[in-house]
């Protein structure tokens, strides 16, 4: 056995745990406006978290370069602490073909359709790569460390620019035959509703996504002589966040927008509850912080329909990990691949 300094250093860098025996992974969460990255441990803590703004229209190569920079940065930080990350987990918007690791569709990112993301990441790093849709990654984070911790069966809905969904069944992520399950935002809830880029009409996302909320608020403001907090903003400064805050302030227009949103969500959840019989529904995304004005409408709609809930009330609660859920969940993909159907 050699005691030369070189092999000691190599042995330290090969250690897969820190000095307390904990394993860590690199978590990357690619979103519409930023890449969030950090080192994630088995107890859910996150270190060296960094959010880097991105241009989602810049094409895959520039985003791949940024991911490489972040993987290198986090690997160096881990090396300074004397361990090597277990792997790299990546949460990515759109649908991802499980078998090939290719992006199937990612409508908000230019040039990503068909991009072999897992293969390209494998080429630039020696770490094992674990890919998932961003909402699936966030749901895994909630399952391990958030509002889903006490449940084996839950459905997560995220409300933002888009409306995302994820399914946890028997304590594992369920992503379907090819990896595309959980697209709750594209459930058709109003066949006469607005057209959706997916090709259907009246998808949930077209009715409760960020754009729809703003359009509806402007419509209602135009028709009313309401002088609540929302009416004091110029039209181009009405955002879902402002609608949420105004609703909490008692603004009548904002409350009506959230109450209609809650009704659409409730109608969708009735179908989901009847199909899956989950323990719980988690609702994430910025507008979920609006709390009672939204949740009361969801719960009332679900509760008003006798078939739903099959003689029990399914809790509908907010997700708890917040803006870091995606990064923590991406790390969890690499730490617990057995909780996914990743190949
Ligand atoms: Zn659609």
mmCIF file of C-alpha atoms and ligand atoms in Angstrom:
data_model
loop_
_atom_site.group_PDB
_atom_site.id
_atom_site.type_symbol
_atom_site.label_atom_id
_atom_site.label_comp_id
_atom_site.label_asym_id
_atom_site.label_seq_id
_atom_site.Cartn_x
_atom_site.Cartn_y
_atom_site.Cartn_z
ATOM 1 C CA UNK A 1 0.000 0.000 0.000
ATOM 2 C CA UNK A 2 1.416 3.347 -0.988
ATOM 3 C CA UNK A 3 1.320 6.363 1.282
ATOM 4 C CA UNK A 4 2.405 8.921 -1.303
ATOM 5 C CA UNK A 5 0.480 12.150 -1.215
ATOM 6 C CA UNK A 6 -0.963 11.801 -4.721
ATOM 7 C CA UNK A 7 -2.950 8.646 -4.028
ATOM 8 C CA UNK A 8 -4.258 10.055 -0.745
ATOM 9 C CA UNK A 9 -5.712 13.030 -2.603
ATOM 10 C CA UNK A 10 -7.260 10.739 -5.228
ATOM 11 C CA UNK A 11 -8.725 8.517 -2.510
ATOM 12 C CA UNK A 12 -10.358 11.562 -0.890
ATOM 13 C CA UNK A 13 -11.876 12.757 -4.143
ATOM 14 C CA UNK A 14 -13.243 9.276 -4.805
ATOM 15 C CA UNK A 15 -15.167 9.352 -1.521
ATOM 16 C CA UNK A 16 -18.883 9.369 -2.309
ATOM 17 C CA UNK A 17 -19.893 10.644 1.148
ATOM 18 C CA UNK A 18 -18.915 13.648 3.227
ATOM 19 C CA UNK A 19 -17.236 13.182 6.608
ATOM 20 C CA UNK A 20 -20.606 12.538 8.270
ATOM 21 C CA UNK A 21 -21.367 9.694 5.842
ATOM 22 C CA UNK A 22 -23.897 11.711 3.826
ATOM 23 C CA UNK A 23 -24.108 11.417 0.026
ATOM 24 C CA UNK A 24 -24.608 14.513 -2.143
ATOM 25 C CA UNK A 25 -25.707 15.108 -5.721
ATOM 26 C CA UNK A 26 -25.622 18.001 -8.137
ATOM 27 C CA UNK A 27 -29.132 19.332 -8.815
ATOM 28 C CA UNK A 28 -29.894 21.459 -11.896
ATOM 29 C CA UNK A 29 -33.333 22.985 -12.407
ATOM 30 C CA UNK A 30 -33.809 24.553 -15.817
ATOM 31 C CA UNK A 31 -36.699 27.010 -15.901
ATOM 32 C CA UNK A 32 -38.090 29.528 -18.365
ATOM 33 C CA UNK A 33 -35.954 32.379 -17.027
ATOM 34 C CA UNK A 34 -33.077 30.807 -15.099
ATOM 35 C CA UNK A 35 -30.941 27.779 -14.319
ATOM 36 C CA UNK A 36 -30.932 27.031 -10.594
ATOM 37 C CA UNK A 37 -28.139 24.802 -9.381
ATOM 38 C CA UNK A 38 -26.833 23.494 -6.082
ATOM 39 C CA UNK A 39 -25.334 20.611 -4.146
ATOM 40 C CA UNK A 40 -28.142 18.586 -2.574
ATOM 41 C CA UNK A 41 -27.653 16.177 0.330
ATOM 42 C CA UNK A 42 -29.627 13.147 1.482
ATOM 43 C CA UNK A 43 -31.196 15.212 4.281
ATOM 44 C CA UNK A 44 -32.576 17.733 1.761
ATOM 45 C CA UNK A 45 -30.149 20.528 2.549
ATOM 46 C CA UNK A 46 -28.794 22.554 -0.327
ATOM 47 C CA UNK A 47 -25.368 24.258 -0.576
ATOM 48 C CA UNK A 48 -23.724 26.589 -3.088
ATOM 49 C CA UNK A 49 -27.134 27.387 -4.573
ATOM 50 C CA UNK A 50 -26.941 29.731 -7.512
ATOM 51 C CA UNK A 51 -29.532 31.121 -9.913
ATOM 52 C CA UNK A 52 -28.260 32.163 -13.332
ATOM 53 C CA UNK A 53 -30.584 34.023 -15.746
ATOM 54 C CA UNK A 54 -30.941 32.317 -19.135
ATOM 55 C CA UNK A 55 -32.286 33.142 -22.556
ATOM 56 C CA UNK A 56 -34.671 30.306 -23.386
ATOM 57 C CA UNK A 57 -34.584 31.257 -27.056
ATOM 58 C CA UNK A 58 -30.784 31.027 -27.297
ATOM 59 C CA UNK A 59 -30.766 27.374 -28.393
ATOM 60 C CA UNK A 60 -29.618 24.207 -26.659
ATOM 61 C CA UNK A 61 -25.842 24.639 -27.015
ATOM 62 C CA UNK A 62 -25.634 27.795 -24.895
ATOM 63 C CA UNK A 63 -27.772 26.193 -22.180
ATOM 64 C CA UNK A 64 -25.637 23.059 -22.310
ATOM 65 C CA UNK A 65 -22.501 25.216 -21.881
ATOM 66 C CA UNK A 66 -24.066 26.861 -18.835
ATOM 67 C CA UNK A 67 -24.968 23.467 -17.352
ATOM 68 C CA UNK A 68 -21.372 22.340 -17.852
ATOM 69 C CA UNK A 69 -20.091 25.465 -16.060
ATOM 70 C CA UNK A 70 -22.427 24.802 -13.125
ATOM 71 C CA UNK A 71 -21.538 21.099 -12.925
ATOM 72 C CA UNK A 72 -17.827 22.029 -12.849
ATOM 73 C CA UNK A 73 -18.405 24.709 -10.211
ATOM 74 C CA UNK A 74 -20.345 22.359 -7.937
ATOM 75 C CA UNK A 75 -17.934 19.435 -8.470
ATOM 76 C CA UNK A 76 -15.066 21.746 -7.413
ATOM 77 C CA UNK A 77 -16.976 22.839 -4.309
ATOM 78 C CA UNK A 78 -17.593 19.189 -3.418
ATOM 79 C CA UNK A 79 -13.905 18.357 -3.988
ATOM 80 C CA UNK A 80 -12.928 21.151 -1.564
ATOM 81 C CA UNK A 81 -15.084 19.399 1.027
ATOM 82 C CA UNK A 82 -13.397 16.074 0.238
ATOM 83 C CA UNK A 83 -16.146 14.149 -1.564
ATOM 84 C CA UNK A 84 -17.466 13.495 -5.038
ATOM 85 C CA UNK A 85 -21.164 13.961 -5.907
ATOM 86 C CA UNK A 86 -23.133 10.756 -6.579
ATOM 87 C CA UNK A 87 -24.467 12.045 -9.879
ATOM 88 C CA UNK A 88 -26.173 14.908 -11.668
ATOM 89 C CA UNK A 89 -29.965 15.258 -11.643
ATOM 90 C CA UNK A 90 -31.581 17.608 -14.157
ATOM 91 C CA UNK A 91 -35.152 18.893 -14.133
ATOM 92 C CA UNK A 92 -36.100 20.267 -17.518
ATOM 93 C CA UNK A 93 -39.333 21.777 -18.902
ATOM 94 C CA UNK A 94 -41.274 19.851 -21.519
ATOM 95 C CA UNK A 95 -41.683 16.165 -22.164
ATOM 96 C CA UNK A 96 -38.640 13.919 -22.102
ATOM 97 C CA UNK A 97 -38.490 10.482 -23.725
ATOM 98 C CA UNK A 98 -37.438 8.230 -20.876
ATOM 99 C CA UNK A 99 -35.685 5.581 -22.977
ATOM 100 C CA UNK A 100 -33.574 7.917 -25.124
ATOM 101 C CA UNK A 101 -33.191 10.928 -22.813
ATOM 102 C CA UNK A 102 -34.242 13.172 -25.701
ATOM 103 C CA UNK A 103 -36.446 16.234 -25.334
ATOM 104 C CA UNK A 104 -39.680 15.283 -27.074
ATOM 105 C CA UNK A 105 -41.370 18.677 -26.836
ATOM 106 C CA UNK A 106 -40.506 21.842 -24.952
ATOM 107 C CA UNK A 107 -42.653 24.535 -26.560
ATOM 108 C CA UNK A 108 -41.128 27.446 -24.630
ATOM 109 C CA UNK A 109 -37.504 26.634 -25.570
ATOM 110 C CA UNK A 110 -36.252 27.253 -29.074
ATOM 111 C CA UNK A 111 -34.514 24.355 -30.840
ATOM 112 C CA UNK A 112 -35.015 21.785 -28.089
ATOM 113 C CA UNK A 113 -37.360 19.406 -29.906
ATOM 114 C CA UNK A 114 -35.482 16.121 -30.406
ATOM 115 C CA UNK A 115 -32.369 17.378 -28.572
ATOM 116 C CA UNK A 116 -30.477 14.390 -27.059
ATOM 117 C CA UNK A 117 -29.956 16.057 -23.676
ATOM 118 C CA UNK A 118 -28.855 13.010 -21.654
ATOM 119 C CA UNK A 119 -26.366 11.911 -24.297
ATOM 120 C CA UNK A 120 -24.868 15.410 -24.607
ATOM 121 C CA UNK A 121 -24.586 15.826 -20.835
ATOM 122 C CA UNK A 122 -22.963 12.390 -20.557
ATOM 123 C CA UNK A 123 -20.367 13.550 -23.096
ATOM 124 C CA UNK A 124 -19.331 16.571 -21.039
ATOM 125 C CA UNK A 125 -19.188 14.981 -17.591
ATOM 126 C CA UNK A 126 -18.250 11.652 -16.045
ATOM 127 C CA UNK A 127 -21.147 11.711 -13.600
ATOM 128 C CA UNK A 128 -24.227 9.556 -14.139
ATOM 129 C CA UNK A 129 -27.041 11.763 -15.482
ATOM 130 C CA UNK A 130 -30.661 11.533 -14.263
ATOM 131 C CA UNK A 131 -33.214 13.506 -16.277
ATOM 132 C CA UNK A 132 -36.830 14.314 -15.539
ATOM 133 C CA UNK A 133 -39.484 16.818 -16.433
ATOM 134 C CA UNK A 134 -39.121 19.823 -14.074
ATOM 135 C CA UNK A 135 -42.466 19.278 -12.339
ATOM 136 C CA UNK A 136 -41.660 15.587 -11.804
ATOM 137 C CA UNK A 137 -38.367 16.629 -10.204
ATOM 138 C CA UNK A 138 -40.156 19.149 -7.946
ATOM 139 C CA UNK A 139 -42.693 16.462 -6.939
ATOM 140 C CA UNK A 140 -39.847 14.126 -5.960
ATOM 141 C CA UNK A 141 -38.440 16.960 -3.815
ATOM 142 C CA UNK A 142 -41.846 17.373 -2.129
ATOM 143 C CA UNK A 143 -42.110 13.582 -1.645
ATOM 144 C CA UNK A 144 -38.742 13.377 0.155
ATOM 145 C CA UNK A 145 -38.648 16.680 2.036
ATOM 146 C CA UNK A 146 -41.840 18.720 1.594
ATOM 147 C CA UNK A 147 -45.620 18.586 1.751
ATOM 148 C CA UNK A 148 -45.661 15.069 0.215
ATOM 149 C CA UNK A 149 -43.464 13.500 2.913
ATOM 150 C CA UNK A 150 -46.348 11.783 4.706
ATOM 151 C CA UNK A 151 -48.082 10.505 1.567
ATOM 152 C CA UNK A 152 -47.438 7.596 -0.793
ATOM 153 C CA UNK A 153 -49.980 8.720 -3.376
ATOM 154 C CA UNK A 154 -50.337 12.314 -4.447
ATOM 155 C CA UNK A 155 -50.830 14.544 -7.449
ATOM 156 C CA UNK A 156 -48.931 17.790 -7.791
ATOM 157 C CA UNK A 157 -50.094 20.749 -9.869
ATOM 158 C CA UNK A 158 -47.834 23.744 -10.479
ATOM 159 C CA UNK A 159 -49.368 27.047 -11.500
ATOM 160 C CA UNK A 160 -47.236 29.500 -13.431
ATOM 161 C CA UNK A 161 -46.783 30.624 -17.024
ATOM 162 C CA UNK A 162 -47.623 27.025 -17.810
ATOM 163 C CA UNK A 163 -49.587 24.553 -15.725
ATOM 164 C CA UNK A 164 -47.606 21.427 -14.869
ATOM 165 C CA UNK A 165 -48.461 18.163 -13.194
ATOM 166 C CA UNK A 166 -46.787 15.144 -11.629
ATOM 167 C CA UNK A 167 -48.030 11.857 -10.205
ATOM 168 C CA UNK A 168 -46.612 9.988 -7.226
ATOM 169 C CA UNK A 169 -48.013 6.467 -6.927
ATOM 170 C CA UNK A 170 -46.982 3.958 -4.242
ATOM 171 C CA UNK A 171 -44.179 6.259 -3.107
ATOM 172 C CA UNK A 172 -42.590 6.586 -6.556
ATOM 173 C CA UNK A 173 -42.837 9.011 -9.438
ATOM 174 C CA UNK A 174 -45.117 7.668 -12.161
ATOM 175 C CA UNK A 175 -44.266 8.986 -15.621
ATOM 176 C CA UNK A 176 -46.166 6.602 -17.860
ATOM 177 C CA UNK A 177 -45.173 4.298 -20.722
ATOM 178 C CA UNK A 178 -42.781 6.727 -22.422
ATOM 179 C CA UNK A 179 -42.141 9.352 -19.769
ATOM 180 C CA UNK A 180 -44.924 11.776 -20.695
ATOM 181 C CA UNK A 181 -47.503 11.218 -17.923
ATOM 182 C CA UNK A 182 -48.769 14.002 -15.677
ATOM 183 C CA UNK A 183 -49.563 16.682 -18.278
ATOM 184 C CA UNK A 184 -52.461 18.015 -16.248
ATOM 185 C CA UNK A 185 -52.154 21.435 -17.916
ATOM 186 C CA UNK A 186 -53.287 19.848 -21.176
ATOM 187 C CA UNK A 187 -56.396 18.135 -19.849
ATOM 188 C CA UNK A 188 -59.293 19.486 -21.911
ATOM 189 C CA UNK A 189 -61.764 21.060 -19.500
ATOM 190 C CA UNK A 190 -63.692 23.359 -21.867
ATOM 191 C CA UNK A 191 -64.113 22.023 -25.423
ATOM 192 C CA UNK A 192 -65.352 25.480 -26.504
ATOM 193 C CA UNK A 193 -62.417 27.210 -24.818
ATOM 194 C CA UNK A 194 -59.409 28.989 -26.330
ATOM 195 C CA UNK A 195 -57.000 27.195 -28.664
ATOM 196 C CA UNK A 196 -53.860 25.718 -27.118
ATOM 197 C CA UNK A 197 -50.473 25.421 -28.903
ATOM 198 C CA UNK A 198 -50.708 21.653 -28.220
ATOM 199 C CA UNK A 199 -53.463 21.449 -30.856
ATOM 200 C CA UNK A 200 -56.483 21.075 -28.551
ATOM 201 C CA UNK A 201 -59.015 23.595 -27.307
ATOM 202 C CA UNK A 202 -59.787 24.587 -23.739
ATOM 203 C CA UNK A 203 -56.811 22.939 -22.044
ATOM 204 C CA UNK A 204 -56.576 23.764 -18.333
ATOM 205 C CA UNK A 205 -53.414 25.798 -19.006
ATOM 206 C CA UNK A 206 -55.291 28.112 -21.401
ATOM 207 C CA UNK A 207 -57.836 28.812 -18.648
ATOM 208 C CA UNK A 208 -55.691 29.168 -15.517
ATOM 209 C CA UNK A 209 -52.153 29.872 -16.821
ATOM 210 C CA UNK A 210 -50.563 33.263 -16.096
ATOM 211 C CA UNK A 211 -51.637 34.786 -19.404
ATOM 212 C CA UNK A 212 -55.274 33.728 -18.977
ATOM 213 C CA UNK A 213 -55.445 35.247 -15.476
ATOM 214 C CA UNK A 214 -54.135 38.598 -16.688
ATOM 215 C CA UNK A 215 -56.497 38.656 -19.694
ATOM 216 C CA UNK A 216 -59.466 37.831 -17.452
ATOM 217 C CA UNK A 217 -58.514 40.484 -14.871
ATOM 218 C CA UNK A 218 -58.265 43.146 -17.608
ATOM 219 C CA UNK A 219 -61.667 42.114 -19.007
ATOM 220 C CA UNK A 220 -63.296 42.402 -15.595
ATOM 221 C CA UNK A 221 -61.583 45.723 -14.833
ATOM 222 C CA UNK A 222 -62.853 47.174 -18.105
ATOM 223 C CA UNK A 223 -66.443 46.224 -17.309
ATOM 224 C CA UNK A 224 -66.484 47.409 -13.711
ATOM 225 C CA UNK A 225 -66.174 50.733 -11.955
ATOM 226 C CA UNK A 226 -64.278 48.946 -9.221
ATOM 227 C CA UNK A 227 -61.693 51.073 -7.455
ATOM 228 C CA UNK A 228 -59.924 48.264 -5.590
ATOM 229 C CA UNK A 229 -56.121 47.905 -5.407
ATOM 230 C CA UNK A 230 -55.893 46.147 -8.806
ATOM 231 C CA UNK A 231 -57.567 49.027 -10.660
ATOM 232 C CA UNK A 232 -54.776 51.369 -9.551
ATOM 233 C CA UNK A 233 -52.208 49.615 -11.786
ATOM 234 C CA UNK A 234 -51.763 50.381 -15.501
ATOM 235 C CA UNK A 235 -52.915 47.452 -17.685
ATOM 236 C CA UNK A 236 -49.378 46.351 -18.575
ATOM 237 C CA UNK A 237 -48.458 46.042 -14.897
ATOM 238 C CA UNK A 238 -51.172 43.542 -13.994
ATOM 239 C CA UNK A 239 -49.432 40.242 -13.180
ATOM 240 C CA UNK A 240 -50.608 37.020 -11.507
ATOM 241 C CA UNK A 241 -48.577 38.046 -8.438
ATOM 242 C CA UNK A 242 -50.418 41.384 -8.254
ATOM 243 C CA UNK A 243 -53.752 39.583 -8.708
ATOM 244 C CA UNK A 244 -52.863 37.223 -5.832
ATOM 245 C CA UNK A 245 -51.833 40.073 -3.520
ATOM 246 C CA UNK A 246 -54.898 42.153 -4.426
ATOM 247 C CA UNK A 247 -57.165 39.171 -3.693
ATOM 248 C CA UNK A 248 -55.610 38.877 -0.230
ATOM 249 C CA UNK A 249 -56.389 42.602 0.199
ATOM 250 C CA UNK A 250 -60.046 41.918 -0.563
ATOM 251 C CA UNK A 251 -60.046 43.310 -4.133
ATOM 252 C CA UNK A 252 -63.328 42.182 -5.737
ATOM 253 C CA UNK A 253 -61.965 41.755 -9.288
ATOM 254 C CA UNK A 254 -58.909 39.785 -8.121
ATOM 255 C CA UNK A 255 -61.123 37.577 -5.964
ATOM 256 C CA UNK A 256 -63.403 36.867 -8.901
ATOM 257 C CA UNK A 257 -60.411 35.921 -11.100
ATOM 258 C CA UNK A 258 -59.125 33.503 -8.443
ATOM 259 C CA UNK A 259 -62.572 32.122 -7.760
ATOM 260 C CA UNK A 260 -63.051 31.297 -11.478
ATOM 261 C CA UNK A 261 -59.534 29.843 -11.545
ATOM 262 C CA UNK A 262 -60.355 27.727 -8.492
ATOM 263 C CA UNK A 263 -63.494 26.442 -10.195
ATOM 264 C CA UNK A 264 -61.582 25.276 -13.288
ATOM 265 C CA UNK A 265 -58.942 23.666 -11.093
ATOM 266 C CA UNK A 266 -61.616 22.043 -8.948
ATOM 267 C CA UNK A 267 -63.406 20.577 -11.978
ATOM 268 C CA UNK A 268 -60.102 19.134 -13.208
ATOM 269 C CA UNK A 269 -59.310 17.717 -9.778
ATOM 270 C CA UNK A 270 -62.676 15.940 -9.575
ATOM 271 C CA UNK A 271 -61.665 13.853 -12.599
ATOM 272 C CA UNK A 272 -58.169 13.258 -11.268
ATOM 273 C CA UNK A 273 -59.446 12.247 -7.816
ATOM 274 C CA UNK A 274 -62.003 9.875 -9.342
ATOM 275 C CA UNK A 275 -59.362 8.230 -11.544
ATOM 276 C CA UNK A 276 -56.473 7.992 -9.072
ATOM 277 C CA UNK A 277 -57.945 8.131 -5.544
ATOM 278 C CA UNK A 278 -54.880 9.988 -4.208
ATOM 279 C CA UNK A 279 -54.054 10.663 -0.534
ATOM 280 C CA UNK A 280 -53.551 14.329 -1.248
ATOM 281 C CA UNK A 281 -53.263 17.089 -3.903
ATOM 282 C CA UNK A 282 -50.292 19.485 -3.746
ATOM 283 C CA UNK A 283 -50.565 22.870 -5.424
ATOM 284 C CA UNK A 284 -47.344 24.774 -6.141
ATOM 285 C CA UNK A 285 -46.272 27.887 -8.035
ATOM 286 C CA UNK A 286 -46.380 31.581 -7.126
ATOM 287 C CA UNK A 287 -50.156 32.091 -7.292
ATOM 288 C CA UNK A 288 -50.707 29.249 -4.779
ATOM 289 C CA UNK A 289 -49.435 31.745 -2.173
ATOM 290 C CA UNK A 290 -52.728 33.635 -2.630
ATOM 291 C CA UNK A 291 -54.123 31.032 -0.221
ATOM 292 C CA UNK A 292 -57.803 31.120 0.818
ATOM 293 C CA UNK A 293 -59.290 33.109 -2.134
ATOM 294 C CA UNK A 294 -58.013 30.374 -4.470
ATOM 295 C CA UNK A 295 -58.121 27.281 -2.261
ATOM 296 C CA UNK A 296 -61.644 27.912 -0.964
ATOM 297 C CA UNK A 297 -62.936 27.953 -4.554
ATOM 298 C CA UNK A 298 -61.042 24.746 -5.416
ATOM 299 C CA UNK A 299 -62.306 22.945 -2.310
ATOM 300 C CA UNK A 300 -65.872 24.162 -2.781
ATOM 301 C CA UNK A 301 -65.974 22.903 -6.398
ATOM 302 C CA UNK A 302 -64.515 19.521 -5.456
ATOM 303 C CA UNK A 303 -66.811 19.254 -2.423
ATOM 304 C CA UNK A 304 -69.949 20.211 -4.394
ATOM 305 C CA UNK A 305 -69.716 17.139 -6.633
ATOM 306 C CA UNK A 306 -71.031 14.044 -4.871
ATOM 307 C CA UNK A 307 -68.934 11.444 -6.743
ATOM 308 C CA UNK A 308 -65.681 13.136 -5.883
ATOM 309 C CA UNK A 309 -63.568 12.036 -2.984
ATOM 310 C CA UNK A 310 -65.412 8.703 -2.724
ATOM 311 C CA UNK A 311 -66.814 9.411 0.758
ATOM 312 C CA UNK A 312 -63.717 11.156 2.056
ATOM 313 C CA UNK A 313 -62.229 14.606 1.704
ATOM 314 C CA UNK A 314 -58.951 14.645 -0.193
ATOM 315 C CA UNK A 315 -56.670 17.305 1.335
ATOM 316 C CA UNK A 316 -55.703 20.027 -1.164
ATOM 317 C CA UNK A 317 -52.617 21.781 0.200
ATOM 318 C CA UNK A 318 -49.786 24.074 -0.890
ATOM 319 C CA UNK A 319 -46.409 22.629 -1.816
ATOM 320 C CA UNK A 320 -43.836 23.691 0.781
ATOM 321 C CA UNK A 321 -40.355 23.704 -0.798
ATOM 322 C CA UNK A 322 -40.905 26.929 -2.771
ATOM 323 C CA UNK A 323 -38.559 28.140 -5.529
ATOM 324 C CA UNK A 324 -35.822 25.636 -4.608
ATOM 325 C CA UNK A 325 -38.126 22.585 -4.959
ATOM 326 C CA UNK A 326 -36.903 21.909 -8.504
ATOM 327 C CA UNK A 327 -33.213 21.950 -7.556
ATOM 328 C CA UNK A 328 -33.718 19.823 -4.437
ATOM 329 C CA UNK A 329 -35.860 17.426 -6.488
ATOM 330 C CA UNK A 330 -33.267 17.265 -9.268
ATOM 331 C CA UNK A 331 -30.651 16.294 -6.675
ATOM 332 C CA UNK A 332 -33.097 13.688 -5.320
ATOM 333 C CA UNK A 333 -33.351 12.150 -8.826
ATOM 334 C CA UNK A 334 -29.656 11.282 -8.617
ATOM 335 C CA UNK A 335 -29.745 10.241 -4.931
ATOM 336 C CA UNK A 336 -32.815 7.956 -5.227
ATOM 337 C CA UNK A 337 -33.109 6.791 -8.853
ATOM 338 C CA UNK A 338 -35.137 3.827 -7.546
ATOM 339 C CA UNK A 339 -37.991 6.273 -6.856
ATOM 340 C CA UNK A 340 -38.316 7.003 -10.577
ATOM 341 C CA UNK A 341 -38.742 4.847 -13.634
ATOM 342 C CA UNK A 342 -35.487 6.205 -15.103
ATOM 343 C CA UNK A 343 -33.584 3.533 -17.069
HETATM 344 ZN ZN1 LIG B 1 -52.955 22.020 -24.559
#
